[in-house]
mmCIF file with all atom_site columns, C-alpha atoms and ligand atoms in Angstrom:
data_model
loop_
_atom_site.group_PDB
_atom_site.id
_atom_site.type_symbol
_atom_site.label_atom_id
_atom_site.label_alt_id
_atom_site.label_comp_id
_atom_site.label_asym_id
_atom_site.label_entity_id
_atom_site.label_seq_id
_atom_site.pdbx_PDB_ins_code
_atom_site.Cartn_x
_atom_site.Cartn_y
_atom_site.Cartn_z
_atom_site.occupancy
_atom_site.B_iso_or_equiv
_atom_site.pdbx_formal_charge
_atom_site.auth_seq_id
_atom_site.auth_comp_id
_atom_site.auth_asym_id
_atom_site.auth_atom_id
_atom_site.pdbx_PDB_model_num
ATOM   1   C  CA  . MET A 1 1   ? 0.000   0.000  0.000   1.00 90.00 ? 1   MET A CA  1
ATOM   2   C  CA  . GLU A 1 2   ? 2.745   2.445  1.028   1.00 91.00 ? 2   GLU A CA  1
ATOM   3   C  CA  . THR A 1 3   ? 4.403   2.260  -2.399  1.00 94.00 ? 3   THR A CA  1
ATOM   4   C  CA  . ASP A 1 4   ? 1.168   3.407  -4.103  1.00 95.00 ? 4   ASP A CA  1
ATOM   5   C  CA  . ILE A 1 5   ? 1.137   6.675  -2.138  1.00 97.00 ? 5   ILE A CA  1
ATOM   6   C  CA  . ALA A 1 6   ? 2.764   9.670  -3.868  1.00 96.00 ? 6   ALA A CA  1
ATOM   7   C  CA  . ARG A 1 7   ? 2.478   12.071 -0.916  1.00 97.00 ? 7   ARG A CA  1
ATOM   8   C  CA  . ILE A 1 8   ? 0.698   12.731 2.329   1.00 98.00 ? 8   ILE A CA  1
ATOM   9   C  CA  . LEU A 1 9   ? -1.623  15.704 2.075   1.00 98.00 ? 9   LEU A CA  1
ATOM   10  C  CA  . ILE A 1 10  ? -2.891  15.803 5.670   1.00 98.00 ? 10  ILE A CA  1
ATOM   11  C  CA  . HIS A 1 11  ? -0.991  13.937 8.360   1.00 98.00 ? 11  HIS A CA  1
ATOM   12  C  CA  . ARG A 1 12  ? -2.970  11.940 10.922  1.00 98.00 ? 12  ARG A CA  1
ATOM   13  C  CA  . ASP A 1 13  ? -1.801  14.281 13.710  1.00 98.00 ? 13  ASP A CA  1
ATOM   14  C  CA  . ARG A 1 14  ? -3.356  17.281 11.960  1.00 98.00 ? 14  ARG A CA  1
ATOM   15  C  CA  . ILE A 1 15  ? -6.556  15.326 11.402  1.00 98.00 ? 15  ILE A CA  1
ATOM   16  C  CA  . GLU A 1 16  ? -6.698  14.390 15.073  1.00 98.00 ? 16  GLU A CA  1
ATOM   17  C  CA  . ALA A 1 17  ? -6.187  17.998 16.186  1.00 98.00 ? 17  ALA A CA  1
ATOM   18  C  CA  . ARG A 1 18  ? -8.846  19.298 13.793  1.00 98.00 ? 18  ARG A CA  1
ATOM   19  C  CA  . ILE A 1 19  ? -11.334 16.662 14.919  1.00 98.00 ? 19  ILE A CA  1
ATOM   20  C  CA  . ARG A 1 20  ? -10.974 17.875 18.493  1.00 98.00 ? 20  ARG A CA  1
ATOM   21  C  CA  . GLU A 1 21  ? -11.880 21.390 17.314  1.00 98.00 ? 21  GLU A CA  1
ATOM   22  C  CA  . LEU A 1 22  ? -14.803 20.151 15.217  1.00 98.00 ? 22  LEU A CA  1
ATOM   23  C  CA  . ALA A 1 23  ? -16.135 18.115 18.129  1.00 98.00 ? 23  ALA A CA  1
ATOM   24  C  CA  . ALA A 1 24  ? -16.044 21.229 20.325  1.00 98.00 ? 24  ALA A CA  1
ATOM   25  C  CA  . GLU A 1 25  ? -17.920 23.247 17.663  1.00 98.00 ? 25  GLU A CA  1
ATOM   26  C  CA  . ILE A 1 26  ? -20.528 20.518 17.261  1.00 97.00 ? 26  ILE A CA  1
ATOM   27  C  CA  . ALA A 1 27  ? -20.930 20.052 21.012  1.00 96.00 ? 27  ALA A CA  1
ATOM   28  C  CA  . ALA A 1 28  ? -21.489 23.810 21.437  1.00 96.00 ? 28  ALA A CA  1
ATOM   29  C  CA  . THR A 1 29  ? -24.080 23.815 18.639  1.00 96.00 ? 29  THR A CA  1
ATOM   30  C  CA  . TYR A 1 30  ? -26.153 21.029 20.215  1.00 96.00 ? 30  TYR A CA  1
ATOM   31  C  CA  . ASP A 1 31  ? -25.609 22.081 23.810  1.00 91.00 ? 31  ASP A CA  1
ATOM   32  C  CA  . GLY A 1 32  ? -28.770 21.249 25.775  1.00 84.00 ? 32  GLY A CA  1
ATOM   33  C  CA  . GLU A 1 33  ? -30.430 19.424 22.850  1.00 83.00 ? 33  GLU A CA  1
ATOM   34  C  CA  . ASP A 1 34  ? -28.247 16.345 22.724  1.00 78.00 ? 34  ASP A CA  1
ATOM   35  C  CA  . ALA A 1 35  ? -30.948 13.915 23.810  1.00 82.00 ? 35  ALA A CA  1
ATOM   36  C  CA  . GLY A 1 36  ? -32.603 14.276 20.405  1.00 92.00 ? 36  GLY A CA  1
ATOM   37  C  CA  . LEU A 1 37  ? -29.461 14.016 18.275  1.00 96.00 ? 37  LEU A CA  1
ATOM   38  C  CA  . THR A 1 38  ? -28.980 11.422 15.521  1.00 97.00 ? 38  THR A CA  1
ATOM   39  C  CA  . LEU A 1 39  ? -25.773 11.277 13.499  1.00 98.00 ? 39  LEU A CA  1
ATOM   40  C  CA  . VAL A 1 40  ? -26.109 9.928  9.973   1.00 98.00 ? 40  VAL A CA  1
ATOM   41  C  CA  . PRO A 1 41  ? -22.736 8.760  8.627   1.00 98.00 ? 41  PRO A CA  1
ATOM   42  C  CA  . ILE A 1 42  ? -22.737 8.169  4.885   1.00 97.00 ? 42  ILE A CA  1
ATOM   43  C  CA  . LEU A 1 43  ? -21.092 4.778  4.342   1.00 96.00 ? 43  LEU A CA  1
ATOM   44  C  CA  . SER A 1 44  ? -18.448 3.757  3.658   1.00 93.00 ? 44  SER A CA  1
ATOM   45  C  CA  . GLY A 1 45  ? -16.126 6.748  3.346   1.00 95.00 ? 45  GLY A CA  1
ATOM   46  C  CA  . SER A 1 46  ? -17.090 8.390  6.647   1.00 97.00 ? 46  SER A CA  1
ATOM   47  C  CA  . ILE A 1 47  ? -16.454 5.416  8.950   1.00 97.00 ? 47  ILE A CA  1
ATOM   48  C  CA  . ILE A 1 48  ? -13.038 6.436  10.274  1.00 98.00 ? 48  ILE A CA  1
ATOM   49  C  CA  . PHE A 1 49  ? -14.023 10.092 10.594  1.00 98.00 ? 49  PHE A CA  1
ATOM   50  C  CA  . VAL A 1 50  ? -17.234 9.298  12.447  1.00 98.00 ? 50  VAL A CA  1
ATOM   51  C  CA  . ALA A 1 51  ? -15.510 6.783  14.739  1.00 98.00 ? 51  ALA A CA  1
ATOM   52  C  CA  . ASP A 1 52  ? -12.940 9.382  15.798  1.00 98.00 ? 52  ASP A CA  1
ATOM   53  C  CA  . LEU A 1 53  ? -15.417 12.261 15.951  1.00 98.00 ? 53  LEU A CA  1
ATOM   54  C  CA  . ILE A 1 54  ? -18.086 10.647 18.109  1.00 97.00 ? 54  ILE A CA  1
ATOM   55  C  CA  . ARG A 1 55  ? -15.553 9.594  20.738  1.00 97.00 ? 55  ARG A CA  1
ATOM   56  C  CA  . ARG A 1 56  ? -14.742 13.295 21.158  1.00 97.00 ? 56  ARG A CA  1
ATOM   57  C  CA  . LEU A 1 57  ? -18.424 14.293 21.393  1.00 96.00 ? 57  LEU A CA  1
ATOM   58  C  CA  . PRO A 1 58  ? -19.745 14.445 24.952  1.00 93.00 ? 58  PRO A CA  1
ATOM   59  C  CA  . LEU A 1 59  ? -23.353 14.262 23.703  1.00 94.00 ? 59  LEU A CA  1
ATOM   60  C  CA  . LYS A 1 60  ? -26.127 11.736 24.008  1.00 94.00 ? 60  LYS A CA  1
ATOM   61  C  CA  . MET A 1 61  ? -26.623 10.555 20.441  1.00 95.00 ? 61  MET A CA  1
ATOM   62  C  CA  . LYS A 1 62  ? -27.891 7.819  18.170  1.00 97.00 ? 62  LYS A CA  1
ATOM   63  C  CA  . LEU A 1 63  ? -26.601 6.615  14.807  1.00 97.00 ? 63  LEU A CA  1
ATOM   64  C  CA  . ALA A 1 64  ? -28.567 5.967  11.623  1.00 97.00 ? 64  ALA A CA  1
ATOM   65  C  CA  . LEU A 1 65  ? -26.583 4.625  8.694   1.00 97.00 ? 65  LEU A CA  1
ATOM   66  C  CA  . VAL A 1 66  ? -27.074 5.254  5.017   1.00 96.00 ? 66  VAL A CA  1
ATOM   67  C  CA  . GLN A 1 67  ? -25.029 4.070  2.062   1.00 95.00 ? 67  GLN A CA  1
ATOM   68  C  CA  . LEU A 1 68  ? -24.701 5.618  -1.361  1.00 90.00 ? 68  LEU A CA  1
ATOM   69  C  CA  . SER A 1 69  ? -22.442 4.762  -4.186  1.00 79.00 ? 69  SER A CA  1
ATOM   70  C  CA  . THR A 1 70  ? -21.153 7.753  -6.156  1.00 69.00 ? 70  THR A CA  1
ATOM   71  C  CA  . TYR A 1 71  ? -17.912 6.543  -7.652  1.00 59.00 ? 71  TYR A CA  1
ATOM   72  C  CA  . PRO A 1 72  ? -18.588 3.050  -8.970  1.00 58.00 ? 72  PRO A CA  1
ATOM   73  C  CA  . GLY A 1 73  ? -15.460 0.901  -8.801  1.00 62.00 ? 73  GLY A CA  1
ATOM   74  C  CA  . THR A 1 74  ? -12.387 2.864  -9.733  1.00 66.00 ? 74  THR A CA  1
ATOM   75  C  CA  . ALA A 1 75  ? -14.112 5.814  -11.411 1.00 64.00 ? 75  ALA A CA  1
ATOM   76  C  CA  . THR A 1 76  ? -12.717 9.157  -10.236 1.00 64.00 ? 76  THR A CA  1
ATOM   77  C  CA  . SER A 1 77  ? -15.502 11.317 -11.599 1.00 62.00 ? 77  SER A CA  1
ATOM   78  C  CA  . PRO A 1 78  ? -18.969 11.146 -10.077 1.00 59.00 ? 78  PRO A CA  1
ATOM   79  C  CA  . ALA A 1 79  ? -21.921 9.287  -11.543 1.00 64.00 ? 79  ALA A CA  1
ATOM   80  C  CA  . ASP A 1 80  ? -25.433 9.808  -10.148 1.00 76.00 ? 80  ASP A CA  1
ATOM   81  C  CA  . PRO A 1 81  ? -25.501 8.556  -6.565  1.00 83.00 ? 81  PRO A CA  1
ATOM   82  C  CA  . ARG A 1 82  ? -27.300 5.268  -6.039  1.00 84.00 ? 82  ARG A CA  1
ATOM   83  C  CA  . THR A 1 83  ? -28.827 4.351  -2.678  1.00 88.00 ? 83  THR A CA  1
ATOM   84  C  CA  . VAL A 1 84  ? -27.295 1.074  -1.557  1.00 87.00 ? 84  VAL A CA  1
ATOM   85  C  CA  . LEU A 1 85  ? -28.646 1.066  2.004   1.00 90.00 ? 85  LEU A CA  1
ATOM   86  C  CA  . GLU A 1 86  ? -31.703 3.056  3.139   1.00 87.00 ? 86  GLU A CA  1
ATOM   87  C  CA  . LEU A 1 87  ? -31.560 4.949  6.454   1.00 91.00 ? 87  LEU A CA  1
ATOM   88  C  CA  . THR A 1 88  ? -31.321 2.313  9.193   1.00 89.00 ? 88  THR A CA  1
ATOM   89  C  CA  . ALA A 1 89  ? -33.273 4.282  11.821  1.00 87.00 ? 89  ALA A CA  1
ATOM   90  C  CA  . ASP A 1 90  ? -36.164 6.738  11.961  1.00 92.00 ? 90  ASP A CA  1
ATOM   91  C  CA  . VAL A 1 91  ? -35.080 10.386 12.149  1.00 96.00 ? 91  VAL A CA  1
ATOM   92  C  CA  . ALA A 1 92  ? -38.509 12.039 12.417  1.00 96.00 ? 92  ALA A CA  1
ATOM   93  C  CA  . GLY A 1 93  ? -38.433 14.757 15.082  1.00 96.00 ? 93  GLY A CA  1
ATOM   94  C  CA  . ARG A 1 94  ? -34.686 14.304 15.676  1.00 97.00 ? 94  ARG A CA  1
ATOM   95  C  CA  . HIS A 1 95  ? -31.817 16.769 15.344  1.00 97.00 ? 95  HIS A CA  1
ATOM   96  C  CA  . VAL A 1 96  ? -29.915 15.194 12.453  1.00 98.00 ? 96  VAL A CA  1
ATOM   97  C  CA  . LEU A 1 97  ? -26.239 15.696 11.671  1.00 98.00 ? 97  LEU A CA  1
ATOM   98  C  CA  . VAL A 1 98  ? -25.160 14.070 8.404   1.00 98.00 ? 98  VAL A CA  1
ATOM   99  C  CA  . ILE A 1 99  ? -21.483 13.084 8.261   1.00 98.00 ? 99  ILE A CA  1
ATOM   100 C  CA  . ASP A 1 100 ? -19.498 12.527 5.087   1.00 97.00 ? 100 ASP A CA  1
ATOM   101 C  CA  . ASP A 1 101 ? -15.831 12.140 4.275   1.00 97.00 ? 101 ASP A CA  1
ATOM   102 C  CA  . ILE A 1 102 ? -15.649 14.650 1.444   1.00 96.00 ? 102 ILE A CA  1
ATOM   103 C  CA  . LEU A 1 103 ? -17.806 17.193 -0.331  1.00 95.00 ? 103 LEU A CA  1
ATOM   104 C  CA  . ASP A 1 104 ? -17.051 17.258 -4.022  1.00 92.00 ? 104 ASP A CA  1
ATOM   105 C  CA  . SER A 1 105 ? -19.885 17.897 -6.497  1.00 89.00 ? 105 SER A CA  1
ATOM   106 C  CA  . GLY A 1 106 ? -22.433 17.843 -3.645  1.00 92.00 ? 106 GLY A CA  1
ATOM   107 C  CA  . ARG A 1 107 ? -24.606 15.206 -5.337  1.00 91.00 ? 107 ARG A CA  1
ATOM   108 C  CA  . THR A 1 108 ? -24.236 12.663 -2.537  1.00 92.00 ? 108 THR A CA  1
ATOM   109 C  CA  . LEU A 1 109 ? -25.062 15.106 0.218   1.00 94.00 ? 109 LEU A CA  1
ATOM   110 C  CA  . ARG A 1 110 ? -27.941 16.657 -1.733  1.00 93.00 ? 110 ARG A CA  1
ATOM   111 C  CA  . ARG A 1 111 ? -29.491 13.217 -2.132  1.00 93.00 ? 111 ARG A CA  1
ATOM   112 C  CA  . VAL A 1 112 ? -29.109 12.337 1.550   1.00 95.00 ? 112 VAL A CA  1
ATOM   113 C  CA  . GLN A 1 113 ? -30.363 15.740 2.722   1.00 96.00 ? 113 GLN A CA  1
ATOM   114 C  CA  . ALA A 1 114 ? -33.492 15.341 0.553   1.00 94.00 ? 114 ALA A CA  1
ATOM   115 C  CA  . MET A 1 115 ? -34.053 11.812 1.908   1.00 95.00 ? 115 MET A CA  1
ATOM   116 C  CA  . ILE A 1 116 ? -33.826 13.078 5.502   1.00 97.00 ? 116 ILE A CA  1
ATOM   117 C  CA  . ARG A 1 117 ? -35.908 16.232 4.968   1.00 97.00 ? 117 ARG A CA  1
ATOM   118 C  CA  . ALA A 1 118 ? -38.699 14.022 3.638   1.00 96.00 ? 118 ALA A CA  1
ATOM   119 C  CA  . ARG A 1 119 ? -38.776 12.240 7.010   1.00 97.00 ? 119 ARG A CA  1
ATOM   120 C  CA  . GLY A 1 120 ? -39.423 15.385 9.059   1.00 97.00 ? 120 GLY A CA  1
ATOM   121 C  CA  . PRO A 1 121 ? -36.317 15.926 11.212  1.00 97.00 ? 121 PRO A CA  1
ATOM   122 C  CA  . ARG A 1 122 ? -36.360 18.610 13.888  1.00 97.00 ? 122 ARG A CA  1
ATOM   123 C  CA  . SER A 1 123 ? -33.196 20.124 12.384  1.00 97.00 ? 123 SER A CA  1
ATOM   124 C  CA  . LEU A 1 124 ? -30.732 19.120 9.689   1.00 97.00 ? 124 LEU A CA  1
ATOM   125 C  CA  . ARG A 1 125 ? -27.026 19.931 9.556   1.00 98.00 ? 125 ARG A CA  1
ATOM   126 C  CA  . ALA A 1 126 ? -24.002 18.431 7.842   1.00 98.00 ? 126 ALA A CA  1
ATOM   127 C  CA  . ALA A 1 127 ? -20.329 17.885 8.676   1.00 98.00 ? 127 ALA A CA  1
ATOM   128 C  CA  . VAL A 1 128 ? -17.597 16.855 6.240   1.00 98.00 ? 128 VAL A CA  1
ATOM   129 C  CA  . LEU A 1 129 ? -13.948 16.138 6.893   1.00 98.00 ? 129 LEU A CA  1
ATOM   130 C  CA  . LEU A 1 130 ? -12.808 17.496 3.521   1.00 97.00 ? 130 LEU A CA  1
ATOM   131 C  CA  . ARG A 1 131 ? -14.213 19.954 1.027   1.00 95.00 ? 131 ARG A CA  1
ATOM   132 C  CA  . LYS A 1 132 ? -13.061 20.566 -2.514  1.00 92.00 ? 132 LYS A CA  1
ATOM   133 C  CA  . PRO A 1 133 ? -13.518 24.321 -2.889  1.00 81.00 ? 133 PRO A CA  1
ATOM   134 C  CA  . GLY A 1 134 ? -15.849 26.000 -5.307  1.00 69.00 ? 134 GLY A CA  1
ATOM   135 C  CA  . GLN A 1 135 ? -17.603 22.822 -6.410  1.00 69.00 ? 135 GLN A CA  1
ATOM   136 C  CA  . ALA A 1 136 ? -20.484 22.309 -4.061  1.00 73.00 ? 136 ALA A CA  1
ATOM   137 C  CA  . PRO A 1 137 ? -23.649 24.151 -5.102  1.00 80.00 ? 137 PRO A CA  1
ATOM   138 C  CA  . PRO A 1 138 ? -25.280 26.599 -2.667  1.00 82.00 ? 138 PRO A CA  1
ATOM   139 C  CA  . ASP A 1 139 ? -28.358 24.404 -2.215  1.00 86.00 ? 139 ASP A CA  1
ATOM   140 C  CA  . VAL A 1 140 ? -26.205 21.857 -0.362  1.00 90.00 ? 140 VAL A CA  1
ATOM   141 C  CA  . PRO A 1 141 ? -25.457 23.521 2.964   1.00 89.00 ? 141 PRO A CA  1
ATOM   142 C  CA  . VAL A 1 142 ? -22.584 22.258 5.122   1.00 95.00 ? 142 VAL A CA  1
ATOM   143 C  CA  . ASP A 1 143 ? -22.213 23.466 8.691   1.00 97.00 ? 143 ASP A CA  1
ATOM   144 C  CA  . PHE A 1 144 ? -18.899 21.921 9.776   1.00 98.00 ? 144 PHE A CA  1
ATOM   145 C  CA  . VAL A 1 145 ? -15.827 21.483 7.559   1.00 97.00 ? 145 VAL A CA  1
ATOM   146 C  CA  . GLY A 1 146 ? -12.541 19.890 8.610   1.00 98.00 ? 146 GLY A CA  1
ATOM   147 C  CA  . PHE A 1 147 ? -10.236 20.977 5.784   1.00 97.00 ? 147 PHE A CA  1
ATOM   148 C  CA  . ASP A 1 148 ? -10.572 22.708 2.442   1.00 95.00 ? 148 ASP A CA  1
ATOM   149 C  CA  . ILE A 1 149 ? -8.352  20.943 -0.079  1.00 96.00 ? 149 ILE A CA  1
ATOM   150 C  CA  . ASP A 1 150 ? -7.361  21.477 -3.701  1.00 94.00 ? 150 ASP A CA  1
ATOM   151 C  CA  . ASP A 1 151 ? -9.215  19.613 -6.425  1.00 92.00 ? 151 ASP A CA  1
ATOM   152 C  CA  . LEU A 1 152 ? -7.238  16.395 -6.062  1.00 93.00 ? 152 LEU A CA  1
ATOM   153 C  CA  . PHE A 1 153 ? -8.370  12.802 -5.805  1.00 94.00 ? 153 PHE A CA  1
ATOM   154 C  CA  . VAL A 1 154 ? -7.404  11.720 -2.285  1.00 97.00 ? 154 VAL A CA  1
ATOM   155 C  CA  . VAL A 1 155 ? -7.425  8.441  -0.373  1.00 98.00 ? 155 VAL A CA  1
ATOM   156 C  CA  . GLY A 1 156 ? -6.892  7.306  3.194   1.00 98.00 ? 156 GLY A CA  1
ATOM   157 C  CA  . TYR A 1 157 ? -8.626  7.937  6.505   1.00 98.00 ? 157 TYR A CA  1
ATOM   158 C  CA  . GLY A 1 158 ? -11.765 6.277  5.100   1.00 98.00 ? 158 GLY A CA  1
ATOM   159 C  CA  . LEU A 1 159 ? -11.507 7.546  1.524   1.00 97.00 ? 159 LEU A CA  1
ATOM   160 C  CA  . ASP A 1 160 ? -11.013 4.922  -1.139  1.00 96.00 ? 160 ASP A CA  1
ATOM   161 C  CA  . TYR A 1 161 ? -9.948  4.284  -4.676  1.00 95.00 ? 161 TYR A CA  1
ATOM   162 C  CA  . GLY A 1 162 ? -11.585 1.080  -5.937  1.00 93.00 ? 162 GLY A CA  1
ATOM   163 C  CA  . ASP A 1 163 ? -12.461 0.351  -2.274  1.00 93.00 ? 163 ASP A CA  1
ATOM   164 C  CA  . LEU A 1 164 ? -8.759  0.291  -1.354  1.00 96.00 ? 164 LEU A CA  1
ATOM   165 C  CA  . TYR A 1 165 ? -6.649  2.543  0.902   1.00 97.00 ? 165 TYR A CA  1
ATOM   166 C  CA  . ARG A 1 166 ? -9.444  3.320  3.413   1.00 97.00 ? 166 ARG A CA  1
ATOM   167 C  CA  . ASN A 1 167 ? -7.145  2.061  6.181   1.00 98.00 ? 167 ASN A CA  1
ATOM   168 C  CA  . TYR A 1 168 ? -4.246  4.352  5.236   1.00 98.00 ? 168 TYR A CA  1
ATOM   169 C  CA  . PRO A 1 169 ? -4.007  6.587  8.324   1.00 98.00 ? 169 PRO A CA  1
ATOM   170 C  CA  . HIS A 1 170 ? -3.317  9.898  6.554   1.00 98.00 ? 170 HIS A CA  1
ATOM   171 C  CA  . VAL A 1 171 ? -5.175  11.724 3.763   1.00 98.00 ? 171 VAL A CA  1
ATOM   172 C  CA  . ALA A 1 172 ? -2.943  11.152 0.761   1.00 98.00 ? 172 ALA A CA  1
ATOM   173 C  CA  . VAL A 1 173 ? -2.550  11.386 -2.998  1.00 97.00 ? 173 VAL A CA  1
ATOM   174 C  CA  . LEU A 1 174 ? -1.853  8.287  -5.107  1.00 96.00 ? 174 LEU A CA  1
ATOM   175 C  CA  . HIS A 1 175 ? 0.750   8.080  -7.836  1.00 93.00 ? 175 HIS A CA  1
ATOM   176 C  CA  . THR A 1 176 ? -0.974  9.519  -10.914 1.00 85.00 ? 176 THR A CA  1
ATOM   177 C  CA  . GLU A 1 177 ? -0.452  6.406  -13.018 1.00 81.00 ? 177 GLU A CA  1
ATOM   178 C  CA  . LEU A 1 178 ? -2.723  4.500  -10.618 1.00 84.00 ? 178 LEU A CA  1
ATOM   179 C  CA  . THR A 1 179 ? -5.736  6.781  -11.138 1.00 84.00 ? 179 THR A CA  1
ATOM   180 C  CA  . SER A 1 180 ? -5.390  7.572  -14.824 1.00 74.00 ? 180 SER A CA  1
HETATM 181 P  P1  . IMP B 2 .   ? -19.986 14.273 -4.373  1.00 67.84 ? 1   IMP B P1  1
HETATM 182 O  O1  . IMP B 2 .   ? -21.288 13.554 -4.430  1.00 67.84 ? 1   IMP B O1  1
HETATM 183 O  O2  . IMP B 2 .   ? -19.426 14.596 -5.748  1.00 67.84 ? 1   IMP B O2  1
HETATM 184 O  O3  . IMP B 2 .   ? -19.963 15.486 -3.455  1.00 67.84 ? 1   IMP B O3  1
HETATM 185 O  O4  . IMP B 2 .   ? -18.921 13.246 -3.837  1.00 67.84 ? 1   IMP B O4  1
HETATM 186 C  C1  . IMP B 2 .   ? -18.918 12.837 -2.552  1.00 67.84 ? 1   IMP B C1  1
HETATM 187 C  C2  . IMP B 2 .   ? -18.583 11.366 -2.450  1.00 67.84 ? 1   IMP B C2  1
HETATM 188 O  O5  . IMP B 2 .   ? -17.685 10.950 -3.479  1.00 67.84 ? 1   IMP B O5  1
HETATM 189 C  C3  . IMP B 2 .   ? -17.914 11.126 -1.139  1.00 67.84 ? 1   IMP B C3  1
HETATM 190 O  O6  . IMP B 2 .   ? -18.821 10.496 -0.271  1.00 67.84 ? 1   IMP B O6  1
HETATM 191 C  C4  . IMP B 2 .   ? -16.747 10.234 -1.467  1.00 67.84 ? 1   IMP B C4  1
HETATM 192 O  O7  . IMP B 2 .   ? -17.049 8.924  -1.140  1.00 67.84 ? 1   IMP B O7  1
HETATM 193 C  C5  . IMP B 2 .   ? -16.541 10.326 -2.948  1.00 67.84 ? 1   IMP B C5  1
HETATM 194 N  N1  . IMP B 2 .   ? -15.369 11.157 -3.283  1.00 67.84 ? 1   IMP B N1  1
HETATM 195 C  C6  . IMP B 2 .   ? -15.347 12.422 -3.750  1.00 67.84 ? 1   IMP B C6  1
HETATM 196 N  N2  . IMP B 2 .   ? -14.093 12.868 -3.921  1.00 67.84 ? 1   IMP B N2  1
HETATM 197 C  C7  . IMP B 2 .   ? -13.283 11.858 -3.551  1.00 67.84 ? 1   IMP B C7  1
HETATM 198 C  C8  . IMP B 2 .   ? -11.838 11.712 -3.476  1.00 67.84 ? 1   IMP B C8  1
HETATM 199 O  O8  . IMP B 2 .   ? -11.039 12.624 -3.772  1.00 67.84 ? 1   IMP B O8  1
HETATM 200 N  N3  . IMP B 2 .   ? -11.404 10.518 -3.034  1.00 67.84 ? 1   IMP B N3  1
HETATM 201 C  C9  . IMP B 2 .   ? -12.207 9.488  -2.678  1.00 67.84 ? 1   IMP B C9  1
HETATM 202 N  N4  . IMP B 2 .   ? -13.557 9.596  -2.702  1.00 67.84 ? 1   IMP B N4  1
HETATM 203 C  C10 . IMP B 2 .   ? -14.088 10.762 -3.153  1.00 67.84 ? 1   IMP B C10 1
HETATM 204 MG MG1 . MG  B 3 .   ? -18.407 8.075  0.177   1.00 67.84 ? 2   MG  B MG1 1
#
């Protein structure tokens, strides 16, 4: 795996530090309302992020999972997102925080936000670890952002290429010949 990585973009130590800050921001936002909070991680890319984030969140919360597939196989440009797993728990009347690994075109998040809005949540917010700047349309609001990155295809810390590299501990860029 190591030999496929061209360079580390965000070291695990920086990710850890930023997650502490994000957790504090999120905790302050839901202060006093935590009993009604449901986090919705979008599988599979958000699993590492959500696992680290929720252990820093001193809030009473539930999880509801959802899975979409945006980049089939080893494609690096988005197709229309397909729902692979419907929301695993009811979010009606709950404060919902959707969690994703990366905001790129915004199609994935738009789809999930529409799915949740249709179920009557009490509030709806979103958190992403990474955001590619200038791409997400204004109708896809995001409340918490870990890092803004350049328009690069990245892997590691949950993000995959062909379902590989999710376990690489840093956010990294692959050698170009692997993704072209
Ligand atoms: P969007 O729907 O275009 O915003 O893309 C978001 C989804 O595509 C994320 O949930 C990721 O799984 C995937 N994705 C977008 N950019 C990257 C990347 O650079 N590396 C790996 N996955 C990505
Ligand atoms: Mg994903």
